[in-house]
């Protein structure tokens, strides 16, 4: 592979997160390195989604520290995470239902658009130029994800699998450094899964985007991940390369001990 | 000419993102502009201008204002009329108190004043949503009208807050006739509608819609909730404020705070529900519909049911029809007349071969 795994870009240290009495995460430390595909696995309710929400500032852990690009990150809001180049998709699709596919993906570029609302109101000169420049970028993403023929469709009318793809498109439109994907293949058929795998690998390969992936399909995880972290009941029970994790007795126990 | 896009290929993204990508629509639009901008003032009588066309335009502007806030940004408001009142009384005071204040400048200042008040009453939206926000805007509705009555300064110490709008003069020309007032209103409303359309089709509008559809996702991709919501309140109130000033200056001439009551706020809300939530064109359709329906019923009901029923029946019948229509649109077609128009166009595009 052409890409080279770089330095640690996100470093989570001793993260604990509680919701009232529920301990979603307990004392978890792990890191993500630049350009890698880092998977988070674990049974239902293990705290995987919470982990992503901590990384991009949707949740603020009660304890622990997060280092981003080597610097200690103070409390960060989601839009600040976006400004730092972190994009994501959600487990339950979070598209803007009332908008077309194209508009949804265009929103992904909002941070790169500099015109203000008065310029937009006049839609003249700079504003129009900017809109078109970003449209061109968005069309690249649309072509990459092979969704040309649904551009003008309201997202609410799309089948589930395509919605997931549009959500990925919206995240990619931001040209993120780090892409957080929460079960991007859930509910997909084999063919759709293969497409999605290919897109993830391509993004990682072509743009060097660091990817943090939550996925239940072990075949996929073991296939495409560089490193895997395993959570169970909010605790980390395994961390390492796919082969290492596969043979970790704690992981085997967690997976055999629960039903999926 | 058939309504079709066949043969009209978009070679550039600029062409593809026009307001009217299909040529027939563009032609239709300019025909409408000519009809309403030139033919109507030349051909119609005073009654039509004063009682129908001018109010339709002004309510359209207010409906655009509410649509920006509720239809695009998803923040329900019951205070539109109060922001119109702010605009009307602000324009009155700017013209009254500042020597040589040009009318158009006063109009912009009136809009800005309403925008400032709108931001203030928009602050609760950072904390509360939906029903509770609607109640907060209701507070704005009552508070603003109360304040305008309570402090006589706003109405230059006139009794019970009634003020008479000064003459509308631009560059030495006084807009005195209904035709002149209509044309002025038409130009201002068309221009502001264009600005609104431009906002909603660019990044500003996408931010509003993103916040409306899913605020967590909007934040995660980088939109700032506070800025986006408050901008919606500001722009929306600006539109309502200018509509309120026009209401005073080119429509009824004499206004009092109580004229901008909750009834009027609801009327504007019904306009966007019937016309189309989240549609600039729908704002016009809804305003026209709500101004015309009572007139239509006044003329039609006695013909159908005879005169024996009396005037009371006619006005009750109006309420029943309104109620029925609103329930119909809320349940069956939340995107209103604008959406029905779109569906009709889609059908037309395929006609006569539906498959
Ligand atoms: N916003 C919240 N409020 C309260 N509890 C929460 C919240 N989010 C997550 N939790 C709790 O935290 C725990 C971990 O949830 P999380 O969604 O992170 O699990 P997960 O590993 O993503 O599970 P799944 O595989 O089902 O998606 C669960 O017990 C869940 O109920
Ligand atoms: Mg989850």
Coordinates of C-alpha atoms and ligand atoms in Angstrom, one line a residue:
Chain A
X1 CA 0.0 0.0 0.0
X2 CA 1.1 3.5 -0.8
X3 CA 0.0 5.2 2.3
X4 CA 2.2 5.2 5.4
X5 CA 0.9 5.2 8.9
X6 CA 2.0 8.3 10.6
X7 CA 2.2 9.7 14.1
X8 CA -0.5 9.5 16.7
X9 CA -3.1 12.1 15.8
X10 CA -5.8 11.5 18.4
X11 CA -4.7 10.3 21.8
X12 CA -7.3 9.4 24.4
X13 CA -6.2 9.0 27.9
X14 CA -8.2 7.5 30.8
X15 CA -11.6 8.6 29.4
X16 CA -14.6 8.0 31.6
X17 CA -18.1 9.0 30.6
X18 CA -21.3 8.6 32.7
X19 CA -24.9 9.3 32.0
X20 CA -26.4 9.7 35.4
X21 CA -25.7 6.2 36.9
X22 CA -24.9 4.6 33.6
X23 CA -21.2 4.2 33.0
X24 CA -20.9 4.3 29.3
X25 CA -17.1 4.4 29.2
X26 CA -14.7 3.5 32.0
X27 CA -11.0 4.6 32.0
X28 CA -10.4 4.0 28.4
X29 CA -7.1 4.9 26.7
X30 CA -6.2 4.3 23.1
X31 CA -4.9 6.3 20.2
X32 CA -5.4 6.8 16.5
X33 CA -2.5 7.3 14.1
X34 CA -2.5 9.4 11.0
X35 CA -3.6 7.6 7.8
X36 CA -4.7 4.4 9.6
X37 CA -8.0 2.6 9.6
X38 CA -8.8 2.1 13.3
X39 CA -11.8 0.0 14.2
X40 CA -13.8 0.0 17.4
X41 CA -15.7 -3.2 18.0
X42 CA -17.7 -4.7 20.8
X43 CA -21.1 -6.0 21.7
X44 CA -24.2 -3.8 21.7
X45 CA -24.1 -1.1 24.4
X46 CA -20.4 -1.5 24.8
X47 CA -19.8 2.2 24.4
X48 CA -18.6 2.4 20.8
X49 CA -20.8 5.2 19.7
X50 CA -20.1 7.1 22.9
X51 CA -16.4 6.8 22.1
X52 CA -17.0 8.6 18.7
X53 CA -19.1 11.2 20.4
X54 CA -16.3 11.9 22.8
X55 CA -13.8 12.3 19.9
X56 CA -15.8 14.9 18.1
X57 CA -17.1 16.8 21.1
X58 CA -20.8 15.7 21.1
X59 CA -20.2 14.2 24.6
X60 CA -17.8 15.6 27.1
X61 CA -16.2 12.9 29.3
X62 CA -16.2 13.5 33.1
X63 CA -12.6 12.3 33.3
X64 CA -9.6 11.8 31.1
X65 CA -7.7 13.9 28.5
X66 CA -7.8 14.1 24.8
X67 CA -4.7 15.1 22.8
X68 CA -5.3 16.2 19.3
X69 CA -2.3 16.5 17.0
X70 CA -0.1 16.5 20.1
X71 CA -1.9 19.3 22.0
X72 CA -4.1 18.8 24.9
X73 CA -7.6 19.5 23.8
X74 CA -9.8 21.5 26.1
X75 CA -13.6 21.0 26.1
X76 CA -14.4 21.1 22.4
X77 CA -17.8 21.6 20.8
X78 CA -18.8 19.6 17.7
X79 CA -18.5 22.5 15.3
X80 CA -15.0 23.1 16.6
X81 CA -14.1 19.5 16.0
X82 CA -15.4 20.0 12.5
X83 CA -13.2 23.0 12.1
X84 CA -10.3 20.8 13.1
X85 CA -11.0 18.5 10.3
X86 CA -13.1 15.8 12.0
X87 CA -16.1 14.6 10.0
X88 CA -18.4 11.7 10.8
X89 CA -21.5 9.7 10.0
X90 CA -24.1 8.5 12.4
X91 CA -25.4 5.1 13.4
X92 CA -28.9 6.3 12.8
X93 CA -28.7 8.2 9.6
X94 CA -28.6 11.9 10.3
X95 CA -29.2 13.4 7.0
X96 CA -31.2 16.6 6.5
X97 CA -34.5 15.0 5.4
X98 CA -36.1 18.0 3.8
X99 CA -33.2 18.7 1.5
X100 CA -32.0 17.1 -1.8
X101 CA -28.9 14.8 -2.0
X102 CA -27.0 17.7 -3.6
X103 CA -27.9 20.2 -0.9
X104 CA -27.1 17.7 1.8
X105 CA -23.6 17.2 0.4
X106 CA -23.2 20.9 -0.2
X107 CA -23.7 21.4 3.6
X108 CA -20.6 19.4 4.1
X109 CA -18.6 22.3 2.6
X110 CA -20.0 25.0 4.7
X111 CA -16.8 25.5 6.7
X112 CA -14.9 26.2 3.5
X113 CA -17.4 28.8 2.3
X114 CA -16.6 32.3 3.3
X115 CA -19.3 34.5 1.9
X116 CA -21.9 36.0 4.4
X117 CA -25.6 36.1 4.1
X118 CA -25.7 39.5 2.5
X119 CA -23.5 38.3 -0.3
X120 CA -25.7 35.3 -0.6
X121 CA -28.8 37.5 -0.8
X122 CA -27.3 39.3 -3.7
X123 CA -26.0 36.1 -5.2
X124 CA -23.6 38.1 -7.4
X125 CA -19.9 37.9 -8.0
X126 CA -18.1 36.3 -5.1
X127 CA -21.1 34.4 -3.7
X128 CA -22.0 32.9 -7.0
X129 CA -18.4 32.0 -7.8
X130 CA -18.0 30.4 -4.5
X131 CA -21.2 28.4 -4.8
X132 CA -20.0 27.0 -8.2
X133 CA -16.5 26.3 -7.0
X134 CA -17.9 24.2 -4.2
X135 CA -20.4 22.6 -6.4
X136 CA -17.5 21.3 -8.6
X137 CA -15.9 19.8 -5.5
X138 CA -19.2 18.2 -4.5
X139 CA -19.6 16.8 -7.9
X140 CA -16.3 15.0 -7.5
X141 CA -17.6 13.4 -4.4
X142 CA -20.8 12.5 -6.1
X143 CA -18.9 10.9 -8.9
X144 CA -16.6 9.1 -6.5
X145 CA -19.5 7.5 -4.6
X146 CA -21.4 6.8 -7.8
X147 CA -24.6 8.7 -6.9
X148 CA -24.9 10.9 -9.9
X149 CA -28.4 9.9 -10.8
X150 CA -29.9 10.8 -7.4
X151 CA -28.4 14.3 -7.0
X152 CA -31.7 16.1 -7.1
X153 CA -33.7 13.5 -5.1
X154 CA -34.9 14.5 -1.6
X155 CA -33.0 12.2 0.7
X156 CA -36.1 11.1 2.5
X157 CA -37.1 9.2 -0.7
X158 CA -33.9 7.1 -0.9
X159 CA -33.6 3.6 0.3
X160 CA -31.5 3.0 3.4
X161 CA -28.3 1.9 1.8
X162 CA -28.2 5.0 -0.5
X163 CA -28.9 7.2 2.5
X164 CA -25.8 5.8 4.2
X165 CA -23.8 6.6 1.1
X166 CA -25.1 10.1 0.9
X167 CA -24.2 10.6 4.5
X168 CA -20.7 9.5 3.7
X169 CA -20.7 11.9 0.8
X170 CA -21.6 14.8 3.1
X171 CA -18.8 13.9 5.4
X172 CA -16.3 13.5 2.6
X173 CA -17.3 16.8 1.1
X174 CA -15.6 18.5 4.1
X175 CA -12.3 16.9 3.0
X176 CA -11.7 15.8 6.5
X177 CA -8.4 14.7 8.1
X178 CA -10.2 12.2 10.3
X179 CA -13.4 10.4 9.4
X180 CA -15.5 8.8 12.1
X181 CA -17.9 6.2 10.7
X182 CA -20.5 4.7 13.0
X183 CA -21.6 1.4 11.5
X184 CA -21.6 2.5 7.9
X185 CA -22.6 -0.9 6.6
X186 CA -25.3 -1.8 9.0
X187 CA -28.4 -3.0 7.3
X188 CA -26.8 -3.4 3.9
X189 CA -26.8 -6.4 1.6
X190 CA -23.5 -8.0 0.6
X191 CA -23.1 -6.0 -2.5
X192 CA -23.7 -2.7 -0.8
X193 CA -21.3 -3.7 1.9
X194 CA -18.6 -4.4 -0.7
X195 CA -19.2 -1.0 -2.3
X196 CA -18.9 0.7 1.0
X197 CA -15.7 -1.2 1.9
X198 CA -14.2 -0.2 -1.4
X199 CA -15.1 3.5 -0.8
X200 CA -13.6 3.4 2.7
X201 CA -10.4 1.9 1.4
X202 CA -10.2 4.3 -1.5
X203 CA -10.7 7.3 0.7
X204 CA -8.1 6.1 3.0
X205 CA -5.7 5.3 0.2
X206 CA -6.2 8.3 -2.1
X207 CA -6.6 11.1 0.4
X208 CA -4.8 9.5 3.3
X209 CA -7.8 10.2 5.5
X210 CA -7.6 8.7 8.9
X211 CA -10.6 6.5 9.6
X212 CA -12.1 5.4 12.8
X213 CA -14.7 2.8 12.1
X214 CA -17.3 1.1 14.2
X215 CA -18.5 -2.1 12.6
X216 CA -20.2 -5.3 13.7
X217 CA -19.2 -7.4 10.6
X218 CA -16.1 -9.1 11.9
X219 CA -15.1 -10.2 8.4
X220 CA -15.0 -6.6 7.2
X221 CA -13.3 -5.4 10.3
X222 CA -10.5 -7.9 10.2
X223 CA -10.1 -7.3 6.5
X224 CA -9.7 -3.6 6.3
X225 CA -8.5 -2.4 9.7
X226 CA -4.9 -1.6 10.6
X227 CA -5.6 -1.8 14.3
X228 CA -8.7 -2.7 16.3
X229 CA -9.8 -1.7 19.8
X230 CA -12.4 -3.9 21.6
X231 CA -14.8 -2.5 24.1
X232 CA -17.1 -4.4 26.4
X233 CA -19.4 -2.8 29.0
X234 CA -17.6 0.4 28.6
X235 CA -14.2 -1.1 29.3
X236 CA -11.4 -1.7 26.9
X237 CA -10.6 -5.4 26.7
X238 CA -8.4 -5.6 23.7
X239 CA -6.3 -3.5 21.4
X240 CA -4.0 -4.3 18.5
X241 CA -3.7 -5.6 15.0
X242 CA -6.5 -7.8 13.8
X243 CA -4.7 -11.1 14.3
X244 CA -3.7 -10.1 17.8
X245 CA -7.2 -9.1 18.7
X246 CA -8.7 -12.2 17.2
X247 CA -6.7 -14.4 19.4
X248 CA -7.1 -12.4 22.6
X249 CA -8.9 -14.7 25.1
X250 CA -10.8 -11.8 26.7
X251 CA -12.2 -10.8 23.4
X252 CA -13.2 -14.3 22.5
X253 CA -14.9 -14.6 25.9
X254 CA -16.8 -11.3 25.4
X255 CA -18.0 -12.4 22.0
X256 CA -18.9 -15.9 22.9
X257 CA -20.5 -14.8 26.1
X258 CA -23.0 -12.5 24.4
X259 CA -25.5 -13.1 21.7
X260 CA -25.5 -11.0 18.5
Chain B
X1 CA -45.4 25.2 -26.3
X2 CA -45.1 22.0 -24.3
X3 CA -43.7 22.3 -20.8
X4 CA -40.6 20.2 -21.1
X5 CA -36.9 20.3 -20.4
X6 CA -36.0 18.1 -23.3
X7 CA -33.2 19.6 -25.4
X8 CA -32.4 22.1 -22.6
X9 CA -29.1 20.7 -21.4
X10 CA -27.2 22.4 -18.6
X11 CA -23.6 22.9 -19.7
X12 CA -22.5 24.5 -16.5
X13 CA -23.2 24.4 -12.8
X14 CA -24.2 28.0 -13.0
X15 CA -27.0 27.2 -15.4
X16 CA -28.0 24.2 -13.3
X17 CA -28.3 26.2 -10.2
X18 CA -30.5 29.0 -11.6
X19 CA -33.8 29.9 -9.9
X20 CA -35.7 28.7 -13.0
X21 CA -33.6 26.1 -14.8
X22 CA -36.4 25.3 -17.2
X23 CA -36.9 27.9 -19.9
X24 CA -40.7 27.8 -19.8
X25 CA -40.6 28.7 -16.1
X26 CA -38.3 31.6 -16.8
X27 CA -40.6 32.9 -19.5
X28 CA -43.6 32.4 -17.3
X29 CA -41.9 34.3 -14.5
X30 CA -41.1 37.3 -16.7
X31 CA -44.6 37.3 -18.1
X32 CA -45.9 37.4 -14.5
X33 CA -43.6 40.2 -13.6
X34 CA -44.8 42.3 -16.6
X35 CA -48.4 41.5 -15.9
X36 CA -48.2 42.5 -12.3
X37 CA -45.7 45.2 -12.7
X38 CA -47.1 47.0 -15.7
X39 CA -50.4 45.7 -16.9
X40 CA -52.1 45.5 -13.5
X41 CA -51.5 49.1 -12.4
X42 CA -52.6 50.3 -15.8
X43 CA -55.7 48.2 -16.2
X44 CA -57.2 47.5 -12.8
X45 CA -59.4 49.8 -10.7
X46 CA -58.7 51.3 -7.4
X47 CA -60.6 48.7 -5.4
X48 CA -58.5 45.9 -6.7
X49 CA -55.3 47.8 -6.0
X50 CA -56.2 49.0 -2.6
X51 CA -58.2 46.1 -1.2
X52 CA -56.5 43.1 -2.9
X53 CA -53.2 43.6 -4.7
X54 CA -51.4 45.8 -2.3
X55 CA -52.3 43.8 0.8
X56 CA -51.5 40.5 -1.0
X57 CA -48.0 41.9 -1.7
X58 CA -47.5 43.1 1.8
X59 CA -48.7 39.9 3.4
X60 CA -46.5 37.9 1.0
X61 CA -43.5 39.8 2.3
X62 CA -44.5 39.1 5.9
X63 CA -45.2 35.4 5.0
X64 CA -41.7 35.2 3.4
X65 CA -40.4 36.5 6.7
X66 CA -42.2 33.9 8.7
X67 CA -41.3 31.2 6.2
X68 CA -37.6 32.0 6.6
X69 CA -37.9 31.5 10.3
X70 CA -40.4 28.7 10.5
X71 CA -40.4 27.0 7.1
X72 CA -36.6 27.1 6.5
X73 CA -35.0 27.4 10.0
X74 CA -37.7 25.4 11.7
X75 CA -38.4 27.8 14.6
X76 CA -42.1 28.2 15.1
X77 CA -43.2 31.8 15.7
X78 CA -46.5 33.3 16.7
X79 CA -45.1 36.8 16.8
X80 CA -45.0 37.9 13.1
X81 CA -47.5 40.7 13.6
X82 CA -45.6 42.1 16.5
X83 CA -42.5 42.4 14.4
X84 CA -44.6 44.1 11.7
X85 CA -45.7 46.5 14.4
X86 CA -42.1 47.2 15.3
X87 CA -41.4 48.0 11.7
X88 CA -44.4 50.2 11.2
X89 CA -43.8 52.3 14.3
X90 CA -40.0 52.4 13.8
X91 CA -40.5 53.8 10.3
X92 CA -43.0 56.3 11.6
X93 CA -40.6 57.5 14.3
X94 CA -37.6 57.7 12.0
X95 CA -39.5 59.8 9.5
X96 CA -41.0 61.9 12.3
X97 CA -37.9 62.6 14.3
X98 CA -35.2 62.8 11.8
X99 CA -35.3 65.8 9.5
X100 CA -35.2 64.9 5.8
X101 CA -35.2 61.1 6.4
X102 CA -35.5 59.5 3.0
X103 CA -38.4 57.0 2.9
X104 CA -36.3 54.0 1.6
X105 CA -33.7 54.6 4.3
X106 CA -36.5 54.7 6.9
X107 CA -37.8 51.4 5.5
X108 CA -34.4 49.8 5.9
X109 CA -34.0 51.2 9.4
X110 CA -37.4 50.0 10.3
X111 CA -36.4 46.5 9.1
X112 CA -33.2 46.7 11.1
X113 CA -35.0 47.8 14.2
X114 CA -37.4 44.8 13.9
X115 CA -34.4 42.6 13.3
X116 CA -32.8 43.7 16.5
X117 CA -36.0 43.1 18.4
X118 CA -36.3 39.8 16.6
X119 CA -32.8 38.7 17.8
X120 CA -33.7 39.6 21.4
X121 CA -36.9 37.5 21.3
X122 CA -35.0 34.8 19.4
X123 CA -32.6 34.2 22.3
X124 CA -34.9 31.7 24.0
X125 CA -34.7 29.5 20.9
X126 CA -31.1 28.7 21.9
X127 CA -32.7 26.8 24.8
X128 CA -36.2 25.7 23.8
X129 CA -37.8 24.3 20.8
X130 CA -41.2 23.7 19.2
X131 CA -44.2 24.3 21.3
X132 CA -42.3 26.0 24.1
X133 CA -40.6 28.4 21.6
X134 CA -44.0 29.2 20.1
X135 CA -45.2 30.2 23.6
X136 CA -42.1 32.4 24.0
X137 CA -42.8 34.1 20.7
X138 CA -46.4 34.6 21.9
X139 CA -44.9 36.5 24.8
X140 CA -43.2 38.7 22.2
X141 CA -46.5 39.3 20.5
X142 CA -48.2 40.5 23.6
X143 CA -45.3 42.4 25.1
X144 CA -44.5 44.4 22.0
X145 CA -48.1 45.5 21.4
X146 CA -48.5 46.3 25.1
X147 CA -45.2 48.4 25.0
X148 CA -46.3 50.3 21.9
X149 CA -49.6 51.2 23.6
X150 CA -48.1 51.8 27.0
X151 CA -45.4 54.3 26.0
X152 CA -47.0 57.2 24.1
X153 CA -43.7 58.3 22.8
X154 CA -43.9 55.6 20.1
X155 CA -47.0 57.1 18.7
X156 CA -45.9 60.7 19.2
X157 CA -48.4 61.0 22.1
X158 CA -51.4 60.4 20.0
X159 CA -54.5 59.1 21.7
X160 CA -54.6 55.3 22.0
X161 CA -51.5 54.9 19.9
X162 CA -53.1 55.6 16.6
X163 CA -50.6 57.1 14.1
X164 CA -51.1 58.4 10.6
X165 CA -48.3 57.5 8.2
X166 CA -46.6 60.5 6.6
X167 CA -46.5 61.0 2.8
X168 CA -44.2 58.6 1.0
X169 CA -41.8 60.7 -1.0
X170 CA -38.8 59.4 -2.9
X171 CA -36.5 61.8 -4.7
X172 CA -39.1 64.5 -4.6
X173 CA -41.9 62.3 -6.0
X174 CA -44.8 61.6 -3.7
X175 CA -46.5 58.3 -4.0
X176 CA -50.0 59.4 -3.5
X177 CA -52.2 57.4 -5.9
X178 CA -53.1 53.8 -5.4
X179 CA -51.3 53.0 -8.7
X180 CA -48.1 54.6 -7.5
X181 CA -48.3 52.9 -4.1
X182 CA -48.9 49.6 -5.7
X183 CA -45.9 49.9 -8.1
X184 CA -43.6 50.9 -5.2
X185 CA -44.9 48.0 -3.1
X186 CA -44.5 45.7 -6.0
X187 CA -40.9 46.7 -6.6
X188 CA -39.9 46.5 -3.0
X189 CA -41.6 43.1 -2.4
X190 CA -40.2 41.6 -5.7
X191 CA -36.7 42.7 -4.9
X192 CA -36.9 41.4 -1.3
X193 CA -38.4 38.1 -2.5
X194 CA -35.4 37.7 -4.9
X195 CA -33.0 38.4 -2.0
X196 CA -34.8 35.8 0.1
X197 CA -34.8 33.2 -2.7
X198 CA -31.0 33.8 -3.1
X199 CA -30.4 33.4 0.6
X200 CA -32.4 30.1 0.8
X201 CA -30.7 28.6 -2.2
X202 CA -27.2 29.2 -0.9
X203 CA -25.1 28.3 2.1
X204 CA -27.2 30.5 4.4
X205 CA -30.4 28.7 3.5
X206 CA -28.7 25.3 3.8
X207 CA -27.6 26.2 7.3
X208 CA -31.2 27.1 8.3
X209 CA -32.6 23.9 6.8
X210 CA -29.8 21.8 8.4
X211 CA -30.7 23.2 11.8
X212 CA -34.4 22.6 11.1
X213 CA -33.9 19.0 10.0
X214 CA -31.4 17.8 12.5
X215 CA -29.6 20.2 14.8
X216 CA -27.0 17.8 16.1
X217 CA -25.9 16.8 12.7
X218 CA -25.8 20.4 11.7
X219 CA -23.4 21.2 14.5
X220 CA -21.3 18.1 13.7
X221 CA -20.6 19.4 10.2
X222 CA -19.7 22.8 11.5
X223 CA -22.7 25.0 11.6
X224 CA -23.0 27.2 14.6
X225 CA -26.4 26.7 16.1
X226 CA -26.6 30.1 17.9
X227 CA -25.5 32.1 14.9
X228 CA -27.7 30.2 12.5
X229 CA -30.9 30.5 14.6
X230 CA -30.3 34.2 15.5
X231 CA -29.6 35.0 11.9
X232 CA -32.9 33.4 11.0
X233 CA -34.7 35.5 13.6
X234 CA -33.0 38.6 12.4
X235 CA -33.7 38.2 8.7
X236 CA -37.2 37.0 9.4
X237 CA -38.0 40.0 11.6
X238 CA -36.4 42.3 9.1
X239 CA -38.8 41.1 6.5
X240 CA -41.8 41.3 8.8
X241 CA -40.6 44.8 9.9
X242 CA -40.5 46.1 6.3
X243 CA -43.8 44.5 5.7
X244 CA -45.2 46.3 8.7
X245 CA -43.9 49.6 7.5
X246 CA -45.4 49.1 4.1
X247 CA -48.6 48.0 5.7
X248 CA -48.7 51.5 7.3
X249 CA -47.4 53.5 4.5
X250 CA -48.7 52.0 1.3
X251 CA -51.7 50.1 2.5
X252 CA -53.9 51.4 5.3
X253 CA -52.2 54.7 6.2
X254 CA -53.4 54.9 9.7
X255 CA -52.2 52.2 12.1
X256 CA -52.5 51.4 15.8
X257 CA -50.6 48.8 17.8
X258 CA -53.7 46.7 18.3
X259 CA -54.0 46.3 14.6
X260 CA -51.0 44.0 14.8
X261 CA -52.6 41.5 17.1
X262 CA -52.4 37.8 17.5
X263 CA -55.1 37.3 14.8
X264 CA -52.8 38.8 12.3
X265 CA -49.9 36.6 13.4
X266 CA -52.1 33.6 13.0
X267 CA -53.2 34.8 9.6
X268 CA -49.6 35.0 8.4
X269 CA -49.0 31.5 9.9
X270 CA -52.0 30.2 7.9
X271 CA -50.6 31.8 4.8
X272 CA -47.5 29.8 5.0
X273 CA -49.3 26.6 5.9
X274 CA -51.6 26.9 3.0
X275 CA -49.1 28.4 0.6
X276 CA -46.3 26.1 1.5
X277 CA -43.9 25.8 4.4
X278 CA -40.4 26.4 3.2
X279 CA -41.2 28.0 -0.1
X280 CA -40.8 31.6 -1.2
X281 CA -43.4 31.1 -4.0
X282 CA -45.7 29.5 -1.5
X283 CA -45.6 32.7 0.6
X284 CA -47.2 34.6 -2.3
X285 CA -49.7 31.8 -3.0
X286 CA -50.7 31.6 0.6
X287 CA -51.1 35.4 1.0
X288 CA -53.1 35.7 -2.2
X289 CA -55.3 32.7 -1.1
X290 CA -56.0 34.1 2.3
X291 CA -56.8 37.6 1.1
X292 CA -59.0 36.4 -1.7
X293 CA -60.9 33.6 0.0
X294 CA -63.1 35.8 2.1
X295 CA -63.9 38.0 -0.8
X296 CA -64.7 35.0 -2.9
X297 CA -66.9 33.5 -0.2
X298 CA -68.6 36.8 0.4
X299 CA -69.7 36.8 -3.2
X300 CA -70.3 33.1 -3.7
X301 CA -72.0 32.0 -0.5
X302 CA -75.1 34.2 -0.8
X303 CA -75.5 33.0 -4.4
X304 CA -75.4 29.4 -3.4
X305 CA -77.3 29.5 -0.1
X306 CA -79.5 32.5 -0.8
X307 CA -79.6 35.7 1.2
X308 CA -81.8 34.3 4.0
X309 CA -78.9 33.1 6.0
X310 CA -77.7 36.5 6.9
X311 CA -74.2 38.0 7.2
X312 CA -73.4 36.1 10.4
X313 CA -73.5 32.9 8.5
X314 CA -71.2 34.1 5.8
X315 CA -68.4 35.0 8.3
X316 CA -68.9 31.8 10.2
X317 CA -68.8 29.9 7.0
X318 CA -65.5 31.5 6.3
X319 CA -64.0 30.3 9.5
X320 CA -65.2 26.8 8.8
X321 CA -63.6 26.8 5.4
X322 CA -60.4 28.2 6.8
X323 CA -60.3 25.6 9.5
X324 CA -61.0 22.8 7.1
X325 CA -58.3 24.0 4.7
X326 CA -55.7 24.3 7.3
X327 CA -56.4 20.8 8.7
X328 CA -56.4 19.5 5.1
X329 CA -53.0 21.0 4.3
X330 CA -51.5 20.1 7.7
X331 CA -52.5 16.5 7.2
X332 CA -52.5 15.9 3.5
X333 CA -50.0 18.3 2.0
X334 CA -47.8 20.1 4.5
X335 CA -45.9 21.8 1.7
X336 CA -49.1 23.5 0.6
X337 CA -50.2 25.1 -2.6
X338 CA -46.6 25.4 -3.8
X339 CA -46.1 21.7 -3.6
X340 CA -49.4 21.1 -5.4
X341 CA -48.2 23.4 -8.2
X342 CA -44.9 21.5 -8.4
X343 CA -46.8 18.1 -8.6
X344 CA -49.0 19.6 -11.4
X345 CA -45.8 20.6 -13.2
X346 CA -44.2 17.2 -12.9
X347 CA -47.4 15.6 -14.3
X348 CA -47.3 18.2 -17.1
X349 CA -43.8 17.3 -17.9
X350 CA -44.6 13.7 -18.5
X351 CA -47.9 14.4 -20.2
X352 CA -49.3 12.9 -22.4
X353 CA -47.1 9.9 -21.8
X354 CA -47.1 9.2 -18.1
X355 CA -44.6 6.4 -18.3
Ligands
LIG1 N1 -27.2 10.2 25.4 C1 -27.3 9.1 26.3 N2 -28.0 9.2 27.4 C2 -28.0 8.2 28.3 N3 -27.4 7.0 28.1 C3 -26.6 6.9 27.0 C4 -26.6 7.9 26.0 N4 -25.8 7.5 25.0 C5 -25.4 6.3 25.3 N5 -25.9 5.9 26.5 C6 -25.7 4.6 27.2 O1 -24.3 4.4 27.1 C7 -24.1 3.0 26.9 C8 -23.2 2.8 25.6 O2 -24.0 3.2 24.5 P1 -23.4 3.3 23.1 O3 -24.4 3.8 22.2 O4 -22.1 4.1 23.1 O5 -23.1 1.8 22.7 P2 -22.6 1.1 21.4 O6 -21.4 0.3 21.6 O7 -22.5 2.1 20.3 O8 -23.8 0.1 21.1 P3 -24.5 -0.3 19.7 O9 -23.7 -1.4 19.2 O10 -25.9 -0.8 20.1 O11 -24.6 0.9 18.8 C9 -25.4 2.3 26.8 O12 -25.7 1.7 28.0 C10 -26.3 3.5 26.5 O13 -27.6 3.2 27.0
LIG2 MG1 -23.5 2.5 18.6

